[in-house]
PDB file of C-alpha atoms in Angstrom:
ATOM      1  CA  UNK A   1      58.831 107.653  79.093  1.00 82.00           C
ATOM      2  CA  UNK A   2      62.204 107.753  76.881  1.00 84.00           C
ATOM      3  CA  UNK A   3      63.534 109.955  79.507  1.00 87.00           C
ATOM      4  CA  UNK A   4      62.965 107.219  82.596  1.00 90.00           C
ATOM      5  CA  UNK A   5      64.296 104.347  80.140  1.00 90.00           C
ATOM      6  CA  UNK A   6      67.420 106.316  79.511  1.00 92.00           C
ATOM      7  CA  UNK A   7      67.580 108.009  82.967  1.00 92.00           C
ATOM      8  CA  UNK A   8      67.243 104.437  84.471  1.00 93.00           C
ATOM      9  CA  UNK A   9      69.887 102.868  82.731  1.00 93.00           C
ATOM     10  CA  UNK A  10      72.739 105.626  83.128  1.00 94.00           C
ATOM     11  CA  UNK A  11      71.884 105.740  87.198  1.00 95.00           C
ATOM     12  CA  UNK A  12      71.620 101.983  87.183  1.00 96.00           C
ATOM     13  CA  UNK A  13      75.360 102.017  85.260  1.00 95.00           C
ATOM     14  CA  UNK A  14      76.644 104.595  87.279  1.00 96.00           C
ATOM     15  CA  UNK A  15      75.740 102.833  90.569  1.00 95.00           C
ATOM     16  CA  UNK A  16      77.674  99.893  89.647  1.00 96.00           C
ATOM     17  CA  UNK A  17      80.517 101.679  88.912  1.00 96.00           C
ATOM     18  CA  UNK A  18      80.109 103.234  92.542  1.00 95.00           C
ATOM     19  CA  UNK A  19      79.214 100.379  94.219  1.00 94.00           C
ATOM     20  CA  UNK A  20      82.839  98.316  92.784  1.00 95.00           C
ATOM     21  CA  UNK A  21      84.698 101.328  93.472  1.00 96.00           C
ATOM     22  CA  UNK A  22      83.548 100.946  96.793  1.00 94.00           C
ATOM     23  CA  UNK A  23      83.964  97.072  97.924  1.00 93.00           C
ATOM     24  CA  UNK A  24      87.597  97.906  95.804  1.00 94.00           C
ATOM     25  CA  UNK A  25      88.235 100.774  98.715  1.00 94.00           C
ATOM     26  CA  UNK A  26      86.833  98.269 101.516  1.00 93.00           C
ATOM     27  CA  UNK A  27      83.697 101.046 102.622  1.00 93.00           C
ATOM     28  CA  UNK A  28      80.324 100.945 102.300  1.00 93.00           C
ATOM     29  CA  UNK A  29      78.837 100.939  98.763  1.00 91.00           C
ATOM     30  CA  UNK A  30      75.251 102.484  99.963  1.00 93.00           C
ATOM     31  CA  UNK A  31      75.221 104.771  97.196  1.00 93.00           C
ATOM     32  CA  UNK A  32      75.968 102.786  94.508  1.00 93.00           C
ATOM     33  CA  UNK A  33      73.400 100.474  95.765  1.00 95.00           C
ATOM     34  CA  UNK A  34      70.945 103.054  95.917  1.00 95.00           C
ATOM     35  CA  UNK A  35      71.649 104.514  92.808  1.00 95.00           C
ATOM     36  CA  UNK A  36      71.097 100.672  91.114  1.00 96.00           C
ATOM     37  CA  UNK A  37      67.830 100.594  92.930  1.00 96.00           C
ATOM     38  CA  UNK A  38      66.824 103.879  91.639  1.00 96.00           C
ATOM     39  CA  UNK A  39      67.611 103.120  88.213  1.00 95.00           C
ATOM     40  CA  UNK A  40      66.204  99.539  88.141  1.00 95.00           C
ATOM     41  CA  UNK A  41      63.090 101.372  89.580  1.00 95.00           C
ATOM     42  CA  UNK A  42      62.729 103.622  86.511  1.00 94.00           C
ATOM     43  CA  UNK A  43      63.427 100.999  84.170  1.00 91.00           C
ATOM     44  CA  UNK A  44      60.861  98.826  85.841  1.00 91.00           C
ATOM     45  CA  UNK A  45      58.142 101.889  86.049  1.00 92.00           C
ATOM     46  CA  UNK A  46      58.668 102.775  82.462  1.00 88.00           C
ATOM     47  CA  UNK A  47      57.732  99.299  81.427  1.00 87.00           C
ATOM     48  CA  UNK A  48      54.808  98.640  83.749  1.00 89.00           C
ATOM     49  CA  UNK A  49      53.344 101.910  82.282  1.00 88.00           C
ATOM     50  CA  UNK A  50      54.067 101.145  78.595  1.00 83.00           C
ATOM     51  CA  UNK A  51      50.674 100.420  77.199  1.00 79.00           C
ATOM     52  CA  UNK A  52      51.902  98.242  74.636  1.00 82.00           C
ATOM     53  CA  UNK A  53      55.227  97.173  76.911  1.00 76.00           C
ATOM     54  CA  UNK A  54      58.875  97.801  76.092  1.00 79.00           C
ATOM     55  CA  UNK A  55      61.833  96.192  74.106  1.00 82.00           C
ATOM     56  CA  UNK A  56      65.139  95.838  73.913  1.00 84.00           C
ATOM     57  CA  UNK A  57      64.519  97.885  70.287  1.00 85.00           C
ATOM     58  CA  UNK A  58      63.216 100.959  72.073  1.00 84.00           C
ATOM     59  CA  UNK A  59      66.080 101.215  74.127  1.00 86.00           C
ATOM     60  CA  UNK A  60      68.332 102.983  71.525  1.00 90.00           C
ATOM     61  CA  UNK A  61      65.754 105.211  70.618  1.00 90.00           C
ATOM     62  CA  UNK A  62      64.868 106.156  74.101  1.00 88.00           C
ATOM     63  CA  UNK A  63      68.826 107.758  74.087  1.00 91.00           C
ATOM     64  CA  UNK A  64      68.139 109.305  71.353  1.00 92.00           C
ATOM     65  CA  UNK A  65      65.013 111.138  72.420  1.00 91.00           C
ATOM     66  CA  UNK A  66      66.835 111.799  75.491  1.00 90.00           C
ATOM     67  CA  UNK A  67      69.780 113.184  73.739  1.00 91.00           C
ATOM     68  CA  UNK A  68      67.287 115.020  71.557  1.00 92.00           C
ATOM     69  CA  UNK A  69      65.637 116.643  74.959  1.00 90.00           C
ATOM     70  CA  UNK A  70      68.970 117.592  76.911  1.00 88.00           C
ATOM     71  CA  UNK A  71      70.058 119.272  73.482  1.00 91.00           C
ATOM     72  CA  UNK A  72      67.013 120.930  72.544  1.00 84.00           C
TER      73      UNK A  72
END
């Protein structure tokens, strides 16, 4: 669950990045926007399956359990 919460919010960051480097460029930002979509997805998953629901507290230590995982 950690690893959606963090996953979610690093796609969802990097698709805005994308998606303003693309209307900056004048093309088509269907990645970024996908990317948001994605990551808003996750987010939203991870807290429809949270038996107790989620909070802005458990968002830290999602990254840390994350970071935890990818060094482990």
């Amino acid at each position: 669950m950690a690893l959606m919460i963090a996953g979610g919010i690093v796609l969802s960051i990097f698709g805005i990045i994308s998606a303003l480097n693309a209307s900056i460029e004048d093309r088509p930002a269907r990645l970024g926007q996908g990317l948001f979509v994605l990551g808003i997805g996750m987010v939203a998953w991870s807290w429809v399956m949270a038996p107790s629901g989620l909070s802005i507290s458990d968002i830290p230590q999602a990254f840390l359990i994350a970071l935890v995982a990818l060094v482990k």
